[in-house]
PDB file of C-alpha atoms in Angstrom:
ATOM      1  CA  UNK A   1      64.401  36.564 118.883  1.00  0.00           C
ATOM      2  CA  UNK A   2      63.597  36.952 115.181  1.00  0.00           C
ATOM      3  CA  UNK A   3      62.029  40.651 114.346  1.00  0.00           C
ATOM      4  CA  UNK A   4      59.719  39.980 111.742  1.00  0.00           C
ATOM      5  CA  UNK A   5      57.392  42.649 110.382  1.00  0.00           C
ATOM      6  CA  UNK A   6      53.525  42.126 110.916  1.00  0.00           C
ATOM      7  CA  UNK A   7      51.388  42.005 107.522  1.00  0.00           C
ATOM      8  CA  UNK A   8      49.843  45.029 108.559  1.00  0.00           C
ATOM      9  CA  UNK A   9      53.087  46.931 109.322  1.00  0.00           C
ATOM     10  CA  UNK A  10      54.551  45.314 105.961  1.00  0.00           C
ATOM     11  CA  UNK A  11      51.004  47.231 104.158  1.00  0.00           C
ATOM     12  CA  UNK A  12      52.054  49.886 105.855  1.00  0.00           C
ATOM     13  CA  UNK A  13      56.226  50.582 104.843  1.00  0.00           C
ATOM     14  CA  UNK A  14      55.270  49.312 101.740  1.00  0.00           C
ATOM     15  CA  UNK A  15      51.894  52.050 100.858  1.00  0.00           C
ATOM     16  CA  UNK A  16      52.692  55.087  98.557  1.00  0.00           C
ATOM     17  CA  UNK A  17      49.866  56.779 100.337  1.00  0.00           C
ATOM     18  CA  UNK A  18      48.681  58.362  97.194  1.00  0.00           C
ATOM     19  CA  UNK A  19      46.577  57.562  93.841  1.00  0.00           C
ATOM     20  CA  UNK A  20      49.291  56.088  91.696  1.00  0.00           C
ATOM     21  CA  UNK A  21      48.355  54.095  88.680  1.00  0.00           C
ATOM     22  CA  UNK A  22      50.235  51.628  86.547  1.00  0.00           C
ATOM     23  CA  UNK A  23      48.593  51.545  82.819  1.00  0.00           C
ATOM     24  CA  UNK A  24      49.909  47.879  82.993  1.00  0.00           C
ATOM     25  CA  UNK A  25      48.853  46.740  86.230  1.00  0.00           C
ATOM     26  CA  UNK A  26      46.438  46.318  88.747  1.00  0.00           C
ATOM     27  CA  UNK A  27      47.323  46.245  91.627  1.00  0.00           C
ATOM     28  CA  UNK A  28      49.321  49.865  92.445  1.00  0.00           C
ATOM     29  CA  UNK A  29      52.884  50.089  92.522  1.00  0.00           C
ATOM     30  CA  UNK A  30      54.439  49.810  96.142  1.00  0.00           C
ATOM     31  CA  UNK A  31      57.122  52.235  97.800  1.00  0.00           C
ATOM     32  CA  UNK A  32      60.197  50.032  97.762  1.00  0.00           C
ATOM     33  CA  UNK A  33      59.444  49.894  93.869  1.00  0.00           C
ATOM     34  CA  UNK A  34      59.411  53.855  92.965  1.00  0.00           C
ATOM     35  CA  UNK A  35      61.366  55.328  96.025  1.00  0.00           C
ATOM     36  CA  UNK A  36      64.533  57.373  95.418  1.00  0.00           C
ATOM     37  CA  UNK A  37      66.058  58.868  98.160  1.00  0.00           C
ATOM     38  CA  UNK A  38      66.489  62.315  97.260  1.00  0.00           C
ATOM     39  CA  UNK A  39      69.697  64.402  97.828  1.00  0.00           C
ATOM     40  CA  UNK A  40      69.291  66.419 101.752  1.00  0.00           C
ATOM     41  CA  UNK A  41      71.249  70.023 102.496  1.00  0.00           C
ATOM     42  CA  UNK A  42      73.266  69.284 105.785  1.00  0.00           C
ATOM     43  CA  UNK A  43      72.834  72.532 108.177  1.00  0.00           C
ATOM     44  CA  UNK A  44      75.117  73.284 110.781  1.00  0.00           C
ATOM     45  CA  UNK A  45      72.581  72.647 114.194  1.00  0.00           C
ATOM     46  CA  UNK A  46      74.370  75.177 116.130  1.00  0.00           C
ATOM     47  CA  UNK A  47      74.473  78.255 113.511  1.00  0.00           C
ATOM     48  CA  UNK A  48      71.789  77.098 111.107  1.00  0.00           C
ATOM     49  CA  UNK A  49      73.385  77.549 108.051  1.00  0.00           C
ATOM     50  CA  UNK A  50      74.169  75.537 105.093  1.00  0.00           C
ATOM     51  CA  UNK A  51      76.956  73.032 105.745  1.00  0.00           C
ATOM     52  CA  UNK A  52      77.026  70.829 102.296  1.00  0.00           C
ATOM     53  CA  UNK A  53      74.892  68.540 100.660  1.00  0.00           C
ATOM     54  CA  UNK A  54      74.713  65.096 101.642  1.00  0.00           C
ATOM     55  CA  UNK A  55      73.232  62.829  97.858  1.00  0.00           C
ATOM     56  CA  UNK A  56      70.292  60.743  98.219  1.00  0.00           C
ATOM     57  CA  UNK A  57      72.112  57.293  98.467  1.00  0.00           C
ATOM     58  CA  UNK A  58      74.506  58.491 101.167  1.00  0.00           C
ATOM     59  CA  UNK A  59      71.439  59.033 103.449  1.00  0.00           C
ATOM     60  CA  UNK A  60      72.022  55.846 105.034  1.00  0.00           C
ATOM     61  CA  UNK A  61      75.245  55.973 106.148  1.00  0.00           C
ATOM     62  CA  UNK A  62      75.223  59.433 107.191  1.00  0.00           C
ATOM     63  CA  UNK A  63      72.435  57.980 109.318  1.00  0.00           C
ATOM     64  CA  UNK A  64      74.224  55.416 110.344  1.00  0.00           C
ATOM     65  CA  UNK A  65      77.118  57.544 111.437  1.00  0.00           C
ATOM     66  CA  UNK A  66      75.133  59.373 113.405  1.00  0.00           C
ATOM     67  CA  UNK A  67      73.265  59.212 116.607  1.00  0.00           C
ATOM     68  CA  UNK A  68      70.088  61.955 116.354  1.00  0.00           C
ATOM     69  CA  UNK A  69      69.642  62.942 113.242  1.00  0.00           C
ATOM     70  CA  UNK A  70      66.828  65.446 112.000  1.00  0.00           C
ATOM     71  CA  UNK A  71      65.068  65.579 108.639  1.00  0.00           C
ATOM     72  CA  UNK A  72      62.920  68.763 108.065  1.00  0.00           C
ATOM     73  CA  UNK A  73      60.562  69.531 105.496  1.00  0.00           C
ATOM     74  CA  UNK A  74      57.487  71.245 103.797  1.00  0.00           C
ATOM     75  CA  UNK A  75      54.200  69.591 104.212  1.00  0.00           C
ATOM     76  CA  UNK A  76      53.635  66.505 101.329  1.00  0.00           C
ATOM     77  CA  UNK A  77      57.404  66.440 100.673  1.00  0.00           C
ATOM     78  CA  UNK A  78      57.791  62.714 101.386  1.00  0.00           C
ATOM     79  CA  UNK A  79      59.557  63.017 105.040  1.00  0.00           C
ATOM     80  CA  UNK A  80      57.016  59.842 105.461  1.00  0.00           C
ATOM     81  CA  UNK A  81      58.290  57.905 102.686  1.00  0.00           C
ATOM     82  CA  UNK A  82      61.983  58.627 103.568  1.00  0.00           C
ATOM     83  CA  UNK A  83      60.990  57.199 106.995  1.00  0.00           C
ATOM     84  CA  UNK A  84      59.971  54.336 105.687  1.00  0.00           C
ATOM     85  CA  UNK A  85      62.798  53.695 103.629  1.00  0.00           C
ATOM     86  CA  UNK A  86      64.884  54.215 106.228  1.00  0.00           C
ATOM     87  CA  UNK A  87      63.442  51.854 108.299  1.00  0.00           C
ATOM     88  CA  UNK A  88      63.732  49.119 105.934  1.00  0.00           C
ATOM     89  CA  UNK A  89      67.554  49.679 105.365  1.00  0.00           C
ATOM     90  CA  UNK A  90      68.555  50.202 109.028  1.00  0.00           C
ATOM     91  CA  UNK A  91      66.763  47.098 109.466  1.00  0.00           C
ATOM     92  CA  UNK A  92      68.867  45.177 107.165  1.00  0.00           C
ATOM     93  CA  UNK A  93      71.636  46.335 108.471  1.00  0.00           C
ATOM     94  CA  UNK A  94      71.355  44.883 112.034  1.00  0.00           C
ATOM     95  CA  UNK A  95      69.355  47.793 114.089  1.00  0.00           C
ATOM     96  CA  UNK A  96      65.955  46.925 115.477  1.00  0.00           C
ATOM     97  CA  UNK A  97      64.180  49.925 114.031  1.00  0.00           C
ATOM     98  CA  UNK A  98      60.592  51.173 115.777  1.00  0.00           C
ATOM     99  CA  UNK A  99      58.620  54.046 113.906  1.00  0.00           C
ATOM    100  CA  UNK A 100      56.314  56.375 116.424  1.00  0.00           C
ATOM    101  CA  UNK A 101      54.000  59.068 115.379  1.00  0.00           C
ATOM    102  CA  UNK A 102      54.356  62.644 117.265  1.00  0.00           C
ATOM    103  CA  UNK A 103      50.975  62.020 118.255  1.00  0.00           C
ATOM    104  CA  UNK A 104      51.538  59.144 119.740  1.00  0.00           C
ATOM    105  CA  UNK A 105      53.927  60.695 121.954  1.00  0.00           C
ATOM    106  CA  UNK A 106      51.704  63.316 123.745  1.00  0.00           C
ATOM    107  CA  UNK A 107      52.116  63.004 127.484  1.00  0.00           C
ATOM    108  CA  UNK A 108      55.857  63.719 128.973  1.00  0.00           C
ATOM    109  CA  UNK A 109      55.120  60.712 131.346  1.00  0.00           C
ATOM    110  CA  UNK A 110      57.564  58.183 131.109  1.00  0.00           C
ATOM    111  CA  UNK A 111      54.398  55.540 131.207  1.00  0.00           C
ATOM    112  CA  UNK A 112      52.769  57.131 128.661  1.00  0.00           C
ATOM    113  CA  UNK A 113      55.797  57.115 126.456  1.00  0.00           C
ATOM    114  CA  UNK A 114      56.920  53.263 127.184  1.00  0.00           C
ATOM    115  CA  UNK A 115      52.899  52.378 126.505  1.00  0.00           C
ATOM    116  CA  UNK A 116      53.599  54.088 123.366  1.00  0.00           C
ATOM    117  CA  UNK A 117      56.488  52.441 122.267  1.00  0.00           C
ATOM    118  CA  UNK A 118      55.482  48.895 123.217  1.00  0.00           C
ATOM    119  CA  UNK A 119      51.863  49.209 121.561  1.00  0.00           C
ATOM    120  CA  UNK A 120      54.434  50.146 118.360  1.00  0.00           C
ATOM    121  CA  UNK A 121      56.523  47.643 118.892  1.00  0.00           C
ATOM    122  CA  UNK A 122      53.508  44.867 118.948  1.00  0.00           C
ATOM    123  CA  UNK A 123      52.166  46.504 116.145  1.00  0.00           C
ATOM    124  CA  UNK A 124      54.979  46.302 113.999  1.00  0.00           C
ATOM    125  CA  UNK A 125      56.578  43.118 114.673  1.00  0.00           C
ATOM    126  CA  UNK A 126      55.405  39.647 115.321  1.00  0.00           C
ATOM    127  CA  UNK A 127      55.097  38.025 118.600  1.00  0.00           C
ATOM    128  CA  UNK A 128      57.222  40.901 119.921  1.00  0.00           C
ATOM    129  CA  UNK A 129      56.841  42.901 123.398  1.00  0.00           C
ATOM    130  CA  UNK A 130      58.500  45.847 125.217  1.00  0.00           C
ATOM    131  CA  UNK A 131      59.990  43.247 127.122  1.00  0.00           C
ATOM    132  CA  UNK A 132      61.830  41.386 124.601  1.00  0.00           C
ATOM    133  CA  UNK A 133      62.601  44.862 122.728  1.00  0.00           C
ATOM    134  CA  UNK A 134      64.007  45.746 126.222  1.00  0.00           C
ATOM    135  CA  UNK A 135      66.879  42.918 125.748  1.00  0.00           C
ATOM    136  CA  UNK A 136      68.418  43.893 122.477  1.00  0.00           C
ATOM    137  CA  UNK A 137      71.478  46.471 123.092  1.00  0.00           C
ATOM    138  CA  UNK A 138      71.024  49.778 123.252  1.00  0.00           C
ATOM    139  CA  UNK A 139      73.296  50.375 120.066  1.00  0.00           C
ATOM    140  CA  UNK A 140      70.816  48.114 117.880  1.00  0.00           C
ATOM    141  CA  UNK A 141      67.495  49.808 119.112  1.00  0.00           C
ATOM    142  CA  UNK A 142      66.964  52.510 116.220  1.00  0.00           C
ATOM    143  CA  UNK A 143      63.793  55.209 116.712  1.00  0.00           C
ATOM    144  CA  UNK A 144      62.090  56.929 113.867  1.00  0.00           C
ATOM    145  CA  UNK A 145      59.368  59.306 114.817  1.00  0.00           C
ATOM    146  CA  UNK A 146      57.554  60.965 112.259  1.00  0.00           C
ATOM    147  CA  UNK A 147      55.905  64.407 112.996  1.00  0.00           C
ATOM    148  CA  UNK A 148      57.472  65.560 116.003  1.00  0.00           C
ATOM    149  CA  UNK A 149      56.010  68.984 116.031  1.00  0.00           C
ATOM    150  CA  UNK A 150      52.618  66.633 117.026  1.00  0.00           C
ATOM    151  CA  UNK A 151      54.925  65.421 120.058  1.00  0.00           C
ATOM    152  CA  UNK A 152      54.086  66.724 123.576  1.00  0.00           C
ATOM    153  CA  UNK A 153      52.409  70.260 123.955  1.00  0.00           C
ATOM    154  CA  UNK A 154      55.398  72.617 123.733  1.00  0.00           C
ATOM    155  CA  UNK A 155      59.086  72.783 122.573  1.00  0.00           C
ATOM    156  CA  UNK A 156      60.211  72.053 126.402  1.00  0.00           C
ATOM    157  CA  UNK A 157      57.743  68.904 126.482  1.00  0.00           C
ATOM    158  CA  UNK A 158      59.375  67.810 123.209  1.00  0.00           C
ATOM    159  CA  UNK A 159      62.970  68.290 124.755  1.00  0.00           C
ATOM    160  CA  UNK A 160      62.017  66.007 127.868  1.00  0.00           C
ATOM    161  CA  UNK A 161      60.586  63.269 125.415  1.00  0.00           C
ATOM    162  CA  UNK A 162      63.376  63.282 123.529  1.00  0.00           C
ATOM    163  CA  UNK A 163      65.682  63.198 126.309  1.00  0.00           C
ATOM    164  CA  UNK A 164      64.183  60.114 127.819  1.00  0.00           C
ATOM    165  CA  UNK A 165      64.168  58.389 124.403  1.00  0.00           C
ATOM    166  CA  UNK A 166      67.942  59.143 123.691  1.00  0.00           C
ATOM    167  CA  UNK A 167      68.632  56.836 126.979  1.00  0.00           C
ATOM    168  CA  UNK A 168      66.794  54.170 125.578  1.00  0.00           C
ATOM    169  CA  UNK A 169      67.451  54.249 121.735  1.00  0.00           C
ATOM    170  CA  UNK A 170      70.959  54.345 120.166  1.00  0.00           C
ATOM    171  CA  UNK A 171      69.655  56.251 117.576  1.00  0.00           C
ATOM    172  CA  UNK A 172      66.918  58.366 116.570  1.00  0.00           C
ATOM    173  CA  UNK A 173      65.509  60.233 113.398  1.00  0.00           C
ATOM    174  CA  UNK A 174      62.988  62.687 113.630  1.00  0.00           C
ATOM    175  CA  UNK A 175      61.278  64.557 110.824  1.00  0.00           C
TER     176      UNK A 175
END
């Protein structure tokens, strides 16, 4: 199976999402061509307190090293953009990536949440299904969701989510 992107999904990773100009172009400038990754404080999840810094082009492997990784944020920061970013680069570096919306992750019913990820999955890649997503190892199958305070209607709805996905992803990032 090759996992190529959809045009649509390709629009999508590639969108700033916001009026940018170029004074020498027309068409506006795309994500892949202004994106930094910016430099992330690392907090210690079991005292919540300031554990390092981790610098913007470490991201990646950090994420890589990692299984569940959280990125937190104020409103407009850019956890988006990071996501997409993200995406892209896991991507090339063998892991199947699929990006899911808190919102689209509502119910706690494992139907609900396997209709979620396979509409996602045919949305984002071409001629793809749960099905065929269901055959690539567990270790490759990488989950981004993006607003998980939209997911489920409580923190102990989010937990159960999240606990089904972590038996069917290898990794996950959540912002």
């Amino acid at each position: 199976q090759t996992w190529r992107y959809t045009s649509d999904f390709v629009d999508y990773l590639l969108s700033v999402e916001t009026d940018i100009k170029h004074p020498h172009r027309v068409e506006p400038p795309k994500l892949n061509e202004l994106f930094i990754f910016p430099d992330f404080a690392q907090v210690d999840k079991m005292a919540g307190s300031p554990k390092g810094h981790v610098r913007g082009q470490e991201i990646i492997n950090k994420i890589h090293e990692g299984d569940r990784i959280m990125i937190t944020g104020s409103e407009k920061c850019g956890r988006t953009s990071v996501g997409k970013r993200v995406f892209e680069h896991m991507r090339s570096m063998g892991y199947v990536p699929v990006m899911l919306n808190g919102r689209d992750l509502m119910s706690v019913s494992y139907k609900s949440i396997r209709s979620s990820i396979a509409k996602q999955i045919s949305y984002q890649y071409v001629d793809a299904d749960e099905d065929k997503y269901s055959n690539i190892p567990i270790g490759n199958r990488f989950l981004i969701i993006d607003d998980i305070h939209l997911a489920g209607k409580s923190l102990n709805d989010r937990k159960k989510i999240l606990s089904f996905l972590h038996k069917n992803f290898g990794k996950i990032l959540i912002f």
